[in-house]
Amino acid sequence: MLQKIKRLFVIKTRFEACLIIYALALGAIERGSAYLTQFPGWGGKMLFLAATGSVFLAGAKIFDCLRFEKEKREAEHAAT
């Protein structure tokens, strides 16, 4: 039963990854707009860029991990 629940929290396809990255981006934009309100000027703009830039880093890492896991599965399948 725990295995079935655990599988719900595993990213299996690129589509699921895109949905998660989209959700991260929405949160980053919301947080960034709050930074612009709280810290007007350069400070707020830099924090906005940091919040949104982190989504690019996270998205790249998610896609890299999906590619790595796919290659690993293919290698295991070819070995058997």
Short mmCIF file of N, CA, C and O in Angstrom, two decimals:
data_model
loop_
_atom_site.label_atom_id
_atom_site.label_comp_id
_atom_site.label_asym_id
_atom_site.label_seq_id
_atom_site.Cartn_x
_atom_site.Cartn_y
_atom_site.Cartn_z
N MET A 1 0.82 -1.19 0.00
CA MET A 1 0.00 0.00 0.00
C MET A 1 0.87 1.26 0.00
O MET A 1 0.56 2.22 -0.70
N LEU A 2 1.93 1.24 0.78
CA LEU A 2 2.82 2.40 0.82
C LEU A 2 3.52 2.61 -0.52
O LEU A 2 3.80 3.75 -0.90
N GLN A 3 3.79 1.53 -1.25
CA GLN A 3 4.41 1.66 -2.56
C GLN A 3 3.50 2.41 -3.51
O GLN A 3 3.95 3.24 -4.30
N LYS A 4 2.19 2.14 -3.45
CA LYS A 4 1.24 2.83 -4.32
C LYS A 4 1.17 4.32 -3.99
O LYS A 4 1.10 5.16 -4.88
N ILE A 5 1.21 4.63 -2.72
CA ILE A 5 1.19 6.05 -2.31
C ILE A 5 2.50 6.72 -2.71
O ILE A 5 2.50 7.86 -3.18
N LYS A 6 3.60 6.01 -2.55
CA LYS A 6 4.90 6.56 -2.90
C LYS A 6 4.98 6.89 -4.39
O LYS A 6 5.56 7.90 -4.78
N ARG A 7 4.39 6.07 -5.24
CA ARG A 7 4.42 6.29 -6.68
C ARG A 7 3.71 7.57 -7.09
O ARG A 7 3.99 8.13 -8.15
N LEU A 8 2.78 8.05 -6.28
CA LEU A 8 2.08 9.28 -6.59
C LEU A 8 3.01 10.50 -6.57
O LEU A 8 2.74 11.50 -7.21
N PHE A 9 4.10 10.39 -5.82
CA PHE A 9 5.01 11.51 -5.65
C PHE A 9 6.27 11.38 -6.49
O PHE A 9 7.25 12.07 -6.25
N VAL A 10 6.24 10.52 -7.50
CA VAL A 10 7.38 10.33 -8.39
C VAL A 10 7.04 10.93 -9.76
O VAL A 10 5.98 10.64 -10.32
N ILE A 11 7.93 11.74 -10.28
CA ILE A 11 7.73 12.34 -11.60
C ILE A 11 8.16 11.29 -12.62
O ILE A 11 9.31 10.87 -12.65
N LYS A 12 7.22 10.90 -13.48
CA LYS A 12 7.50 9.83 -14.42
C LYS A 12 7.63 10.30 -15.86
O LYS A 12 8.34 9.68 -16.64
N THR A 13 6.96 11.35 -16.24
CA THR A 13 6.97 11.79 -17.64
C THR A 13 7.36 13.27 -17.73
O THR A 13 7.32 14.01 -16.74
N ARG A 14 7.70 13.68 -18.96
CA ARG A 14 8.04 15.08 -19.20
C ARG A 14 6.82 15.98 -18.99
O ARG A 14 6.96 17.12 -18.55
N PHE A 15 5.63 15.46 -19.28
CA PHE A 15 4.42 16.24 -19.07
C PHE A 15 4.23 16.56 -17.59
O PHE A 15 3.93 17.70 -17.22
N GLU A 16 4.42 15.56 -16.74
CA GLU A 16 4.32 15.80 -15.29
C GLU A 16 5.38 16.80 -14.84
O GLU A 16 5.11 17.65 -14.00
N ALA A 17 6.57 16.69 -15.41
CA ALA A 17 7.64 17.63 -15.06
C ALA A 17 7.27 19.04 -15.46
O ALA A 17 7.49 19.99 -14.70
N CYS A 18 6.66 19.19 -16.64
CA CYS A 18 6.25 20.52 -17.09
C CYS A 18 5.17 21.11 -16.18
O CYS A 18 5.19 22.30 -15.90
N LEU A 19 4.25 20.27 -15.72
CA LEU A 19 3.23 20.75 -14.79
C LEU A 19 3.85 21.23 -13.48
O LEU A 19 3.45 22.27 -12.93
N ILE A 20 4.82 20.49 -12.99
CA ILE A 20 5.47 20.88 -11.73
C ILE A 20 6.28 22.17 -11.92
O ILE A 20 6.24 23.07 -11.07
N ILE A 21 6.98 22.28 -13.04
CA ILE A 21 7.75 23.49 -13.31
C ILE A 21 6.83 24.69 -13.46
O ILE A 21 7.14 25.79 -12.99
N TYR A 22 5.67 24.48 -14.09
CA TYR A 22 4.69 25.57 -14.22
C TYR A 22 4.22 26.03 -12.84
O TYR A 22 4.13 27.23 -12.58
N ALA A 23 3.94 25.08 -11.96
CA ALA A 23 3.51 25.44 -10.60
C ALA A 23 4.61 26.18 -9.86
O ALA A 23 4.35 27.16 -9.14
N LEU A 24 5.85 25.74 -10.03
CA LEU A 24 6.98 26.45 -9.41
C LEU A 24 7.09 27.87 -9.95
O LEU A 24 7.36 28.81 -9.20
N ALA A 25 6.88 28.02 -11.25
CA ALA A 25 6.98 29.34 -11.87
C ALA A 25 5.88 30.28 -11.34
O ALA A 25 6.14 31.46 -11.08
N LEU A 26 4.66 29.76 -11.19
CA LEU A 26 3.59 30.59 -10.64
C LEU A 26 3.93 31.07 -9.23
O LEU A 26 3.72 32.23 -8.89
N GLY A 27 4.45 30.18 -8.43
CA GLY A 27 4.84 30.56 -7.07
C GLY A 27 5.98 31.56 -7.06
O GLY A 27 6.00 32.49 -6.24
N ALA A 28 6.93 31.37 -7.97
CA ALA A 28 8.07 32.30 -8.03
C ALA A 28 7.63 33.69 -8.47
O ALA A 28 8.12 34.69 -7.94
N ILE A 29 6.71 33.75 -9.42
CA ILE A 29 6.21 35.06 -9.86
C ILE A 29 5.45 35.74 -8.74
O ILE A 29 5.59 36.96 -8.51
N GLU A 30 4.67 34.98 -8.02
CA GLU A 30 3.92 35.55 -6.88
C GLU A 30 4.88 36.08 -5.82
O GLU A 30 4.71 37.18 -5.30
N ARG A 31 5.90 35.28 -5.51
CA ARG A 31 6.88 35.70 -4.51
C ARG A 31 7.66 36.91 -5.03
O ARG A 31 7.95 37.86 -4.29
N GLY A 32 8.01 36.89 -6.31
CA GLY A 32 8.76 38.00 -6.89
C GLY A 32 7.98 39.29 -6.88
O GLY A 32 8.53 40.36 -6.62
N SER A 33 6.68 39.22 -7.16
CA SER A 33 5.88 40.44 -7.12
C SER A 33 5.76 40.98 -5.69
O SER A 33 5.71 42.19 -5.49
N ALA A 34 5.76 40.08 -4.72
CA ALA A 34 5.76 40.53 -3.32
C ALA A 34 7.09 41.23 -2.99
O ALA A 34 7.10 42.23 -2.27
N TYR A 35 8.19 40.69 -3.54
CA TYR A 35 9.48 41.35 -3.34
C TYR A 35 9.49 42.75 -3.94
O TYR A 35 10.04 43.68 -3.36
N LEU A 36 8.90 42.90 -5.12
CA LEU A 36 8.88 44.22 -5.77
C LEU A 36 8.08 45.22 -4.94
O LEU A 36 8.40 46.40 -4.91
N THR A 37 7.04 44.73 -4.26
CA THR A 37 6.24 45.62 -3.42
C THR A 37 6.97 45.97 -2.13
O THR A 37 6.99 47.12 -1.71
N GLN A 38 7.60 44.97 -1.51
CA GLN A 38 8.27 45.18 -0.23
C GLN A 38 9.58 45.95 -0.37
O GLN A 38 9.95 46.72 0.50
N PHE A 39 10.30 45.68 -1.47
CA PHE A 39 11.62 46.30 -1.67
C PHE A 39 11.65 47.01 -3.01
O PHE A 39 12.11 46.46 -4.01
N PRO A 40 11.15 48.24 -3.07
CA PRO A 40 11.17 48.96 -4.35
C PRO A 40 12.61 49.28 -4.77
O PRO A 40 13.49 49.42 -3.94
N GLY A 41 12.81 49.34 -6.05
CA GLY A 41 14.15 49.67 -6.56
C GLY A 41 14.92 48.43 -6.97
O GLY A 41 14.36 47.37 -7.27
N TRP A 42 16.25 48.58 -6.99
CA TRP A 42 17.11 47.50 -7.45
C TRP A 42 17.03 46.25 -6.58
O TRP A 42 17.13 45.14 -7.10
N GLY A 43 16.89 46.44 -5.29
CA GLY A 43 16.84 45.28 -4.40
C GLY A 43 15.67 44.36 -4.72
O GLY A 43 15.82 43.14 -4.80
N GLY A 44 14.51 44.93 -4.92
CA GLY A 44 13.34 44.14 -5.26
C GLY A 44 13.47 43.47 -6.61
O GLY A 44 13.06 42.32 -6.79
N LYS A 45 14.05 44.18 -7.58
CA LYS A 45 14.24 43.60 -8.91
C LYS A 45 15.22 42.43 -8.88
O LYS A 45 15.02 41.42 -9.55
N MET A 46 16.27 42.56 -8.09
CA MET A 46 17.24 41.47 -7.98
C MET A 46 16.64 40.25 -7.28
O MET A 46 16.89 39.12 -7.69
N LEU A 47 15.84 40.49 -6.24
CA LEU A 47 15.17 39.38 -5.58
C LEU A 47 14.14 38.72 -6.50
O LEU A 47 13.98 37.49 -6.50
N PHE A 48 13.45 39.53 -7.32
CA PHE A 48 12.51 39.00 -8.30
C PHE A 48 13.25 38.09 -9.29
O PHE A 48 12.80 36.98 -9.59
N LEU A 49 14.39 38.56 -9.79
CA LEU A 49 15.16 37.75 -10.72
C LEU A 49 15.69 36.47 -10.07
O LEU A 49 15.73 35.42 -10.71
N ALA A 50 16.08 36.56 -8.81
CA ALA A 50 16.56 35.37 -8.11
C ALA A 50 15.44 34.35 -7.94
O ALA A 50 15.64 33.14 -8.12
N ALA A 51 14.25 34.83 -7.61
CA ALA A 51 13.12 33.91 -7.40
C ALA A 51 12.73 33.23 -8.71
O ALA A 51 12.48 32.02 -8.74
N THR A 52 12.68 34.00 -9.79
CA THR A 52 12.29 33.40 -11.07
C THR A 52 13.43 32.60 -11.69
O THR A 52 13.19 31.59 -12.35
N GLY A 53 14.64 33.02 -11.47
CA GLY A 53 15.79 32.29 -12.01
C GLY A 53 15.95 30.91 -11.39
O GLY A 53 16.41 29.97 -12.05
N SER A 54 15.54 30.78 -10.15
CA SER A 54 15.64 29.47 -9.50
C SER A 54 14.74 28.44 -10.17
O SER A 54 15.05 27.25 -10.16
N VAL A 55 13.65 28.88 -10.79
CA VAL A 55 12.76 27.96 -11.50
C VAL A 55 13.49 27.37 -12.71
O VAL A 55 13.34 26.18 -13.01
N PHE A 56 14.29 28.17 -13.40
CA PHE A 56 15.04 27.65 -14.53
C PHE A 56 16.03 26.58 -14.08
O PHE A 56 16.19 25.56 -14.74
N LEU A 57 16.70 26.83 -12.97
CA LEU A 57 17.65 25.84 -12.46
C LEU A 57 16.95 24.55 -12.04
O LEU A 57 17.41 23.45 -12.35
N ALA A 58 15.84 24.70 -11.33
CA ALA A 58 15.09 23.52 -10.90
C ALA A 58 14.52 22.75 -12.08
O ALA A 58 14.57 21.51 -12.12
N GLY A 59 14.00 23.46 -13.07
CA GLY A 59 13.46 22.81 -14.25
C GLY A 59 14.52 22.04 -15.02
O GLY A 59 14.28 20.91 -15.47
N ALA A 60 15.68 22.63 -15.17
CA ALA A 60 16.78 21.94 -15.86
C ALA A 60 17.18 20.68 -15.11
O ALA A 60 17.42 19.64 -15.72
N LYS A 61 17.22 20.76 -13.80
CA LYS A 61 17.60 19.60 -13.00
C LYS A 61 16.55 18.50 -13.11
O LYS A 61 16.89 17.31 -13.22
N ILE A 62 15.28 18.86 -13.10
CA ILE A 62 14.21 17.87 -13.23
C ILE A 62 14.31 17.17 -14.57
O ILE A 62 14.23 15.94 -14.65
N PHE A 63 14.49 17.93 -15.66
CA PHE A 63 14.60 17.31 -16.98
C PHE A 63 15.84 16.43 -17.09
O PHE A 63 15.80 15.37 -17.72
N ASP A 64 16.96 16.87 -16.49
CA ASP A 64 18.17 16.05 -16.51
C ASP A 64 17.95 14.73 -15.77
O ASP A 64 18.39 13.67 -16.23
N CYS A 65 17.28 14.79 -14.64
CA CYS A 65 17.02 13.57 -13.87
C CYS A 65 16.10 12.62 -14.63
O CYS A 65 16.31 11.41 -14.61
N LEU A 66 15.10 13.17 -15.32
CA LEU A 66 14.22 12.31 -16.12
C LEU A 66 15.00 11.62 -17.24
O LEU A 66 14.80 10.44 -17.50
N ARG A 67 15.88 12.37 -17.90
CA ARG A 67 16.70 11.79 -18.97
C ARG A 67 17.62 10.71 -18.43
O ARG A 67 17.75 9.62 -19.00
N PHE A 68 18.24 10.97 -17.27
CA PHE A 68 19.13 10.00 -16.65
C PHE A 68 18.38 8.72 -16.28
O PHE A 68 18.86 7.61 -16.53
N GLU A 69 17.21 8.87 -15.68
CA GLU A 69 16.43 7.70 -15.29
C GLU A 69 15.97 6.89 -16.50
O GLU A 69 15.95 5.66 -16.47
N LYS A 70 15.63 7.57 -17.59
CA LYS A 70 15.23 6.87 -18.82
C LYS A 70 16.41 6.08 -19.39
O LYS A 70 16.25 4.92 -19.78
N GLU A 71 17.59 6.70 -19.44
CA GLU A 71 18.77 6.01 -19.93
C GLU A 71 19.12 4.81 -19.05
O GLU A 71 19.52 3.77 -19.55
N LYS A 72 18.95 4.96 -17.75
CA LYS A 72 19.24 3.86 -16.82
C LYS A 72 18.28 2.69 -17.06
O LYS A 72 18.71 1.54 -17.09
N ARG A 73 16.99 2.99 -17.24
CA ARG A 73 16.01 1.93 -17.51
C ARG A 73 16.33 1.22 -18.82
O ARG A 73 16.24 0.00 -18.92
N GLU A 74 16.69 1.99 -19.86
CA GLU A 74 17.02 1.40 -21.15
C GLU A 74 18.26 0.53 -21.05
O GLU A 74 18.33 -0.54 -21.67
N ALA A 75 19.26 0.95 -20.28
CA ALA A 75 20.47 0.16 -20.11
C ALA A 75 20.18 -1.14 -19.36
O ALA A 75 20.70 -2.19 -19.71
N GLU A 76 19.33 -1.05 -18.34
CA GLU A 76 18.96 -2.25 -17.59
C GLU A 76 18.15 -3.21 -18.45
O GLU A 76 18.33 -4.42 -18.38
N HIS A 77 17.29 -2.66 -19.29
CA HIS A 77 16.48 -3.48 -20.18
C HIS A 77 17.34 -4.15 -21.24
O HIS A 77 17.13 -5.30 -21.59
N ALA A 78 18.34 -3.43 -21.75
CA ALA A 78 19.24 -4.00 -22.76
C ALA A 78 20.14 -5.07 -22.17
O ALA A 78 20.52 -6.02 -22.85
N ALA A 79 20.47 -4.94 -20.88
CA ALA A 79 21.36 -5.90 -20.23
C ALA A 79 20.65 -7.22 -19.94
O ALA A 79 21.29 -8.27 -19.86
N THR A 80 19.34 -7.19 -19.82
CA THR A 80 18.61 -8.43 -19.52
C THR A 80 18.14 -9.16 -20.75
O THR A 80 18.24 -8.84 -21.83
#
